[in-house]
Each structure stands twice: as structure tokens, then as C-alpha cells.
Tab-separated table of C-alpha atoms in Angstrom:
chain	number	residue	atom	x	y	z
K	92	UNK	CA	-7.355	-22.695	3.257
K	93	UNK	CA	-6.790	-21.023	6.310
K	94	UNK	CA	-7.318	-17.297	7.271
K	95	UNK	CA	-7.610	-16.389	3.686
K	96	UNK	CA	-4.518	-18.316	2.554
K	97	UNK	CA	-4.099	-20.770	-0.123
K	98	UNK	CA	-0.837	-22.648	0.322
K	99	UNK	CA	0.641	-25.358	-2.144
K	100	UNK	CA	3.852	-26.948	-0.989
K	101	UNK	CA	6.762	-26.621	-3.982
K	102	UNK	CA	8.516	-29.829	-4.313
K	103	UNK	CA	12.222	-30.165	-5.000
K	104	UNK	CA	13.339	-32.162	-8.340
K	105	UNK	CA	14.739	-35.107	-6.520
K	106	UNK	CA	12.713	-38.429	-6.544
K	107	UNK	CA	10.786	-37.379	-9.553
K	108	UNK	CA	12.100	-40.458	-11.736
K	109	UNK	CA	12.835	-38.432	-15.027
K	110	UNK	CA	9.521	-36.603	-14.794
K	111	UNK	CA	8.992	-32.756	-14.674
K	112	UNK	CA	6.800	-30.839	-12.322
K	113	UNK	CA	5.078	-27.668	-12.447
K	114	UNK	CA	3.920	-26.122	-9.075
K	115	UNK	CA	2.197	-23.020	-8.180
K	116	UNK	CA	1.649	-21.225	-4.728
K	117	UNK	CA	-0.307	-18.204	-4.144
K	118	UNK	CA	-1.414	-16.516	-0.598
K	119	UNK	CA	-3.220	-13.366	0.398
K	120	UNK	CA	-3.084	-11.603	3.735
K	121	UNK	CA	-4.845	-8.546	5.085
K	122	UNK	CA	-3.720	-6.425	7.930
K	123	UNK	CA	-5.033	-3.884	10.320
K	124	UNK	CA	-3.636	-2.043	13.215
K	125	UNK	CA	-3.534	-4.290	16.091
K	126	UNK	CA	-4.229	-1.728	18.693
K	127	UNK	CA	-4.706	2.130	19.075
K	128	UNK	CA	-5.035	3.822	22.598
K	129	UNK	CA	-8.737	4.874	23.362
K	130	UNK	CA	-9.151	8.736	23.606
K	131	UNK	CA	-11.833	10.842	25.557
K	132	UNK	CA	-14.659	12.497	23.482
K	133	UNK	CA	-15.903	14.751	26.183
K	134	UNK	CA	-13.589	17.703	25.655
K	135	UNK	CA	-12.391	19.335	22.320
K	136	UNK	CA	-9.495	21.482	21.548
K	137	UNK	CA	-7.516	23.617	24.076
K	138	UNK	CA	-7.211	23.591	27.872
K	139	UNK	CA	-8.500	24.426	30.980
K	140	UNK	CA	-12.230	24.641	29.320
K	141	UNK	CA	-10.704	27.456	26.889
K	142	UNK	CA	-10.826	26.959	23.274
K	143	UNK	CA	-7.313	27.386	21.536
K	144	UNK	CA	-7.192	26.495	17.726
K	145	UNK	CA	-3.662	26.020	17.751
K	146	UNK	CA	-3.273	23.629	20.795
K	147	UNK	CA	-2.574	20.007	20.301
K	148	UNK	CA	-4.611	19.422	23.713
K	149	UNK	CA	-8.047	18.388	24.063
K	150	UNK	CA	-9.015	19.672	27.579
K	151	UNK	CA	-11.091	22.714	25.889
K	152	UNK	CA	-14.621	23.508	26.353
K	153	UNK	CA	-17.007	20.420	26.698
K	154	UNK	CA	-18.817	19.218	23.768
K	155	UNK	CA	-22.435	20.825	23.724
K	156	UNK	CA	-20.987	24.003	25.156
K	157	UNK	CA	-20.368	25.661	21.785
K	158	UNK	CA	-21.941	25.288	18.491
K	159	UNK	CA	-19.328	26.526	16.155
K	160	UNK	CA	-15.527	27.317	16.153
K	161	UNK	CA	-12.739	28.978	14.277
K	162	UNK	CA	-10.757	26.266	12.753
K	163	UNK	CA	-7.000	26.693	12.981
K	164	UNK	CA	-5.214	26.587	9.757
K	165	UNK	CA	-8.134	27.417	7.617
K	166	UNK	CA	-9.932	30.025	9.373
K	167	UNK	CA	-13.310	28.527	8.649
K	168	UNK	CA	-16.175	28.137	10.963
K	169	UNK	CA	-16.838	24.815	11.771
K	170	UNK	CA	-19.074	22.603	13.965
K	171	UNK	CA	-17.699	22.088	17.513
K	172	UNK	CA	-17.691	18.378	17.568
K	173	UNK	CA	-15.894	15.393	18.402
K	174	UNK	CA	-14.133	13.404	15.563
K	175	UNK	CA	-13.238	9.923	17.463
K	176	UNK	CA	-12.023	7.971	14.491
K	177	UNK	CA	-9.259	10.815	13.538
K	178	UNK	CA	-6.319	8.081	14.427
K	179	UNK	CA	-8.274	5.053	13.132
K	180	UNK	CA	-9.147	6.351	9.767
K	181	UNK	CA	-5.347	7.645	9.207
K	182	UNK	CA	-4.597	3.993	8.758
K	183	UNK	CA	-5.487	1.727	5.681
K	184	UNK	CA	-6.055	-2.037	5.782
K	185	UNK	CA	-3.053	-3.578	4.560
K	186	UNK	CA	-2.724	-6.065	1.721
K	187	UNK	CA	0.145	-8.914	1.501
K	188	UNK	CA	0.219	-10.879	-1.716
K	189	UNK	CA	2.529	-13.815	-2.668
K	190	UNK	CA	2.776	-15.712	-5.805
K	191	UNK	CA	5.264	-17.944	-7.152
K	192	UNK	CA	5.859	-20.806	-9.858
K	193	UNK	CA	8.438	-23.475	-9.837
K	194	UNK	CA	9.486	-25.974	-12.431
K	195	UNK	CA	11.386	-28.963	-10.972
K	196	UNK	CA	12.539	-32.498	-12.606
K	197	UNK	CA	15.371	-34.968	-12.133
K	198	UNK	CA	16.080	-38.591	-12.092
K	199	UNK	CA	18.777	-40.632	-10.250
K	200	UNK	CA	21.677	-39.009	-11.253
K	201	UNK	CA	20.525	-35.352	-11.346
K	202	UNK	CA	17.866	-32.795	-10.560
K	203	UNK	CA	17.003	-29.318	-11.218
K	204	UNK	CA	14.801	-26.602	-10.237
K	205	UNK	CA	13.809	-23.097	-11.313
K	206	UNK	CA	11.061	-20.699	-10.286
K	207	UNK	CA	9.767	-17.103	-10.322
K	208	UNK	CA	8.148	-15.307	-7.187
K	209	UNK	CA	6.539	-12.161	-6.316
K	210	UNK	CA	5.825	-10.666	-3.189
K	211	UNK	CA	3.611	-7.369	-3.280
K	212	UNK	CA	2.671	-5.245	-0.165
K	213	UNK	CA	0.509	-2.308	0.395
K	214	UNK	CA	1.189	-1.063	4.151
K	215	UNK	CA	-1.366	0.133	6.745
K	216	UNK	CA	0.459	3.443	6.466
K	217	UNK	CA	-0.810	5.215	3.509
K	218	UNK	CA	1.584	5.337	0.518
K	219	UNK	CA	3.676	2.618	2.059
K	220	UNK	CA	4.763	-0.314	0.233
K	221	UNK	CA	7.071	-3.267	-0.154
K	222	UNK	CA	7.512	-5.424	-3.425
K	223	UNK	CA	10.003	-7.961	-4.123
K	224	UNK	CA	10.441	-9.998	-7.481
K	225	UNK	CA	12.734	-13.141	-7.494
K	226	UNK	CA	13.987	-15.583	-10.020
K	227	UNK	CA	16.105	-18.663	-9.402
K	228	UNK	CA	17.639	-21.529	-11.057
K	229	UNK	CA	19.502	-24.659	-9.511
K	230	UNK	CA	20.500	-28.197	-10.138
K	231	UNK	CA	22.861	-31.187	-9.157
K	232	UNK	CA	24.378	-33.859	-11.385
K	233	UNK	CA	26.581	-36.930	-10.931
K	234	UNK	CA	28.898	-37.331	-13.972
K	235	UNK	CA	29.977	-40.617	-15.393
K	236	UNK	CA	33.292	-40.417	-14.054
K	237	UNK	CA	31.933	-39.828	-10.367
K	238	UNK	CA	32.320	-35.998	-10.318
K	239	UNK	CA	29.343	-34.527	-8.663
K	240	UNK	CA	28.637	-30.942	-9.310
K	241	UNK	CA	25.616	-28.756	-8.542
K	242	UNK	CA	24.711	-24.826	-7.747
K	243	UNK	CA	22.063	-22.381	-7.556
K	244	UNK	CA	21.454	-18.775	-8.617
K	245	UNK	CA	18.847	-16.489	-7.392
K	246	UNK	CA	18.268	-12.666	-8.484
K	247	UNK	CA	15.940	-10.599	-6.550
K	248	UNK	CA	14.715	-6.970	-6.885
K	249	UNK	CA	13.087	-5.213	-4.055
K	250	UNK	CA	11.520	-1.866	-3.593
K	251	UNK	CA	10.028	-0.228	-0.637
K	252	UNK	CA	8.386	3.037	0.412
K	253	UNK	CA	7.707	4.443	4.015
K	254	UNK	CA	7.341	7.410	6.135
K	255	UNK	CA	9.764	9.145	8.130
K	256	UNK	CA	9.599	8.776	11.547
K	257	UNK	CA	10.626	10.908	14.869
K	258	UNK	CA	9.245	13.565	17.113
K	259	UNK	CA	7.585	16.573	15.690
K	260	UNK	CA	8.079	16.834	12.063
K	261	UNK	CA	6.684	13.815	10.519
K	262	UNK	CA	3.454	11.997	10.155
K	263	UNK	CA	4.045	9.887	13.151
K	264	UNK	CA	5.077	12.860	15.225
K	265	UNK	CA	1.780	14.409	14.545
K	266	UNK	CA	-0.826	11.572	14.222
K	267	UNK	CA	-1.021	11.273	18.208
K	268	UNK	CA	-1.450	15.256	18.788
K	269	UNK	CA	-4.557	15.833	16.793
K	270	UNK	CA	-7.275	17.157	19.034
K	271	UNK	CA	-10.383	15.290	18.995
K	272	UNK	CA	-12.403	18.192	17.551
K	273	UNK	CA	-10.278	18.476	14.474
K	274	UNK	CA	-11.419	17.024	11.741
K	275	UNK	CA	-8.265	15.350	10.079
K	276	UNK	CA	-9.540	13.432	7.141
K	277	UNK	CA	-12.180	15.892	6.165
K	278	UNK	CA	-10.203	19.088	6.163
K	279	UNK	CA	-8.482	19.992	2.683
K	280	UNK	CA	-4.651	19.682	2.826
K	281	UNK	CA	-4.416	22.969	0.650
K	282	UNK	CA	-6.331	26.186	0.354
K	283	UNK	CA	-7.597	27.564	-2.940
K	284	UNK	CA	-4.277	29.147	-3.425
K	285	UNK	CA	-2.479	25.628	-3.233
K	286	UNK	CA	-1.007	26.473	0.078
K	287	UNK	CA	-0.658	23.989	2.947
K	288	UNK	CA	-3.400	24.628	6.052
K	289	UNK	CA	-3.020	22.832	9.150
K	290	UNK	CA	-3.945	24.007	12.766
K	291	UNK	CA	-0.301	23.931	14.162
K	292	UNK	CA	2.023	26.467	12.494
K	293	UNK	CA	5.181	25.192	11.461
K	294	UNK	CA	4.057	21.590	10.956
K	295	UNK	CA	2.166	19.772	8.507
K	296	UNK	CA	-1.124	17.062	8.562
K	297	UNK	CA	0.111	13.532	8.902
K	298	UNK	CA	-1.872	13.146	5.576
K	299	UNK	CA	0.476	15.607	3.834
K	300	UNK	CA	3.555	14.114	5.262
K	301	UNK	CA	3.270	10.598	4.184
K	302	UNK	CA	2.824	11.972	0.500
K	303	UNK	CA	5.617	14.540	0.686
K	304	UNK	CA	8.009	13.150	3.260
K	305	UNK	CA	9.221	9.575	2.870
K	306	UNK	CA	11.786	7.096	2.489
K	307	UNK	CA	12.589	5.089	-0.433
K	308	UNK	CA	14.736	2.443	-1.454
K	309	UNK	CA	15.780	-0.024	-4.339
K	310	UNK	CA	17.900	-3.037	-3.907
K	311	UNK	CA	19.143	-5.500	-6.414
K	312	UNK	CA	20.842	-8.622	-5.487
K	313	UNK	CA	22.432	-11.850	-6.716
K	314	UNK	CA	23.743	-14.639	-4.756
K	315	UNK	CA	24.502	-18.349	-5.311
K	316	UNK	CA	26.700	-21.277	-4.929
K	317	UNK	CA	28.683	-23.753	-7.246
K	318	UNK	CA	30.065	-27.005	-5.616
K	319	UNK	CA	32.016	-29.800	-6.860
K	320	UNK	CA	32.915	-33.237	-5.384
K	321	UNK	CA	34.750	-36.604	-5.992
K	322	UNK	CA	35.023	-39.595	-3.770
K	323	UNK	CA	38.603	-40.913	-4.660
K	324	UNK	CA	37.602	-44.109	-2.427
K	325	UNK	CA	34.783	-45.024	-0.392
K	326	UNK	CA	36.578	-43.460	2.761
K	327	UNK	CA	38.351	-40.219	0.781
K	328	UNK	CA	36.150	-37.331	-0.519
K	329	UNK	CA	37.420	-33.947	-1.868
K	330	UNK	CA	35.092	-30.759	-2.405
K	331	UNK	CA	35.368	-27.460	-3.178
K	332	UNK	CA	32.505	-24.849	-2.649
K	333	UNK	CA	32.105	-21.401	-3.913
K	334	UNK	CA	29.452	-18.772	-2.971
K	335	UNK	CA	28.710	-15.245	-3.723
K	336	UNK	CA	26.487	-12.647	-2.713
K	337	UNK	CA	26.379	-9.171	-4.150
K	338	UNK	CA	23.759	-6.116	-3.946
K	339	UNK	CA	23.638	-2.532	-4.801
K	340	UNK	CA	20.995	-0.596	-2.500
K	341	UNK	CA	19.930	2.892	-3.640
K	342	UNK	CA	18.519	4.785	-0.453
K	343	UNK	CA	16.649	8.397	-0.738
K	344	UNK	CA	14.898	10.353	1.786
K	345	UNK	CA	12.947	12.993	0.364
K	346	UNK	CA	11.396	16.012	1.972
K	347	UNK	CA	9.566	18.243	-0.445
K	348	UNK	CA	9.016	21.918	-0.234
K	349	UNK	CA	7.059	22.769	2.924
K	350	UNK	CA	8.452	20.016	4.991
K	351	UNK	CA	8.638	20.920	8.611
K	352	UNK	CA	12.102	19.714	9.007
K	353	UNK	CA	13.188	21.243	5.386
K	354	UNK	CA	10.812	24.236	4.532
K	355	UNK	CA	12.819	24.661	1.458
K	356	UNK	CA	12.965	21.063	0.601
K	357	UNK	CA	15.765	18.351	0.697
K	358	UNK	CA	17.063	15.090	-0.742
K	359	UNK	CA	19.467	12.579	1.057
K	360	UNK	CA	20.763	10.156	-1.531
K	361	UNK	CA	22.950	7.124	-0.376
K	362	UNK	CA	24.512	4.377	-2.577
K	363	UNK	CA	25.654	1.212	-1.172
K	364	UNK	CA	27.337	-1.725	-3.034
K	365	UNK	CA	28.676	-4.601	-1.139
K	366	UNK	CA	30.000	-7.872	-2.412
K	367	UNK	CA	31.100	-11.159	-0.691
K	368	UNK	CA	32.859	-14.100	-2.275
K	369	UNK	CA	33.691	-17.257	-0.247
K	370	UNK	CA	35.347	-20.499	-1.009
K	371	UNK	CA	35.860	-23.671	0.800
K	372	UNK	CA	37.968	-26.559	0.223
K	373	UNK	CA	36.908	-29.800	2.056
K	374	UNK	CA	39.171	-33.224	2.622
K	375	UNK	CA	37.195	-35.811	4.427
K	376	UNK	CA	38.788	-38.872	5.562
K	377	UNK	CA	36.675	-41.654	7.197
K	378	UNK	CA	37.573	-45.080	8.511
K	379	UNK	CA	35.367	-47.545	10.574
K	380	UNK	CA	36.597	-50.395	12.899
K	381	UNK	CA	39.971	-48.704	13.339
K	382	UNK	CA	42.231	-51.116	15.099
K	383	UNK	CA	39.160	-52.543	16.964
K	384	UNK	CA	35.754	-53.053	16.127
K	385	UNK	CA	33.387	-50.130	16.773
K	386	UNK	CA	36.237	-47.487	16.852
K	387	UNK	CA	35.650	-44.940	14.235
K	388	UNK	CA	37.728	-42.143	13.050
K	389	UNK	CA	36.965	-39.125	10.848
K	390	UNK	CA	39.821	-36.726	9.648
K	391	UNK	CA	38.725	-33.227	8.166
K	392	UNK	CA	41.039	-30.717	6.445
K	393	UNK	CA	39.688	-27.562	4.890
K	394	UNK	CA	40.926	-24.086	3.467
K	395	UNK	CA	38.973	-20.986	3.482
K	396	UNK	CA	39.397	-17.648	1.185
K	397	UNK	CA	37.004	-14.966	1.862
K	398	UNK	CA	36.697	-11.535	-0.030
K	399	UNK	CA	34.564	-8.780	0.828
K	400	UNK	CA	34.231	-5.451	-0.872
K	401	UNK	CA	31.842	-2.673	0.096
K	402	UNK	CA	31.200	1.185	-1.015
K	403	UNK	CA	29.236	3.674	-0.287
K	404	UNK	CA	28.548	7.265	-1.716
K	405	UNK	CA	25.954	9.933	-0.771
K	406	UNK	CA	24.790	13.548	-1.377
K	407	UNK	CA	22.669	15.692	0.610
K	408	UNK	CA	20.770	18.438	-1.104
K	409	UNK	CA	18.847	21.185	0.508
K	410	UNK	CA	17.100	24.457	-0.220
K	411	UNK	CA	15.382	22.984	-2.994
K	412	UNK	CA	13.180	25.162	-5.453
């Protein structure tokens, strides 16, 4: 174990001499923001020593010169004091878990592997995540007639969610603009009537944004290969290999009612399909000590077929209610 990680190496099916082996791998990692800028805590919201409850600056009156102020957005009378952990407390401790189970077996003529794995990640940004689940099978076999055949097949399903980016109307566009005297984490996002409240008109609290303005993606993917080969003589081999990779990606950007960039709400849905099929014919001829001792020659002939298919469709809806 090292740095909170327990790792067990998964073996292949080769060299097991007819035995079957089961292995389990598990790891856990925890993440925090590596670096955040240091901010001053001598002056509060405003500029030129004047308090302004709609300002994004922190050069207003010095702390200790005022006891209470009217908070922007809520109109509440609040203590005039610094909240130096506004940005730090916005982020979470991220968690990254990986688990897998593999089955392997084999002998001198064949081997096989099969397994399932799972990756679950909760990001440092609130409500962000990345999950991937995978299943795979594979094996190789040399038949009695000398033909060798093998292949693998893998299926994976990936889902993720993250905050919107960019200047202004997003969580990251606002988190660095929070005045040090504004209690970001202690101020309710909604008032008693269920209406959003934030000190800056036309914008939203980063905590509201990560819940209501986000990207999400779901990907289903299948890929694998099949190969077959035969040694006609000790110097001539012919093989053919087919590989395929297909995925379907569903992407959405959701801006719920009240979003800064789409006050009436908007959804941008994008579906992408891609498939690729590749075939390689390889003819290999080798000869040692050609004409004279130490002169070796290799002749390689090949043929390739590649087919690709890509489709995309999308829809943008706005003015939702």
C-alpha cells in the first residue's frame, strides 16, 4: 500500500498450465485543489473605502470600521467581517475509486481472459462526477491443423457531469469575483418565495450554478479485434486481422430557468455516432543465410481496408418554462 492505494497486479492467461486464476484489483485516491491564490482580508466589499453591496471588488471600508451592512441580493443586515475561506470551501475533497475482477486461464495451446472493472470519481467541483464501467473477454487458440486464432471484445459505459465554463455567467466566472465580506457558503440561494438571491444583479451564486448549469455526457462503446494466422512453411506466414470500434455519445448542456446566459432556460442536445472497421492482410516470408551465411531477407506484403462512419444530430431549445 502506498499513498492510500492497494494495488494487485492482474496476470494474463499465458503460462498457467491449465489452471484458472482469479485476481482482484482495488484502489482509492482522494484529491484536493492543488493551489488557490491568497486574498487579502483587510478590506471588504466596495472600492475607494466606500461600501457597495453590488460590487465585485474588495477595496471598500476596512474591517473594524463598520459593525453591520446591508447585504446585496438579500437586503439583510449582516455583520461586516471577512470570510477568507469563500473560495476554499466552494471545492470538495474529490474521491477516485477503481475496482476490477479478472478471470484468466490457459495452457500451451490456448489462453483466455475475462473481466469487469469500475471507475467511480466524485470531483472536487460540487456535483461533478465521472463513472466508467467495463466488461471484456479475450483469448487465443492454436488448432490441431496449425491455424492460430484469437481476439478480444470490450464494452464500456461512461457517464460524466461537469460545470459550465467561461467568463461571467458560470460558476467559474463568478467564484473569483466574490467579495471577501460576502458570506458565499452561509447565504441561502433562495429567499422564502423561492426566488434566487445573489449580490450581483443578472448573475447567480456559483453554488446555484453548479446545480442548475451543467454539461453531461453518456457514452456507450464497443471495440475489439479478431485475428487468424497460419504458417504454410517455416518461412511463410499468412495472417488476417480485423479491428472494430463503435461508440454512441449523448451530450447535453442544461441551463435551467434563471441561468445568467439563458434566463428563460435552454437545452443543447447533441448525439454523435462513430464506427470504424479495419482489416489487415499480412503475408510474411523470411529466409536466413540467403546466398551467403549471415545474409537474411524478409519480404512483407499487405493489404488494408478501412471503413469509417460518423453521424451527428443536435437540437437547441430555449425559452423553456
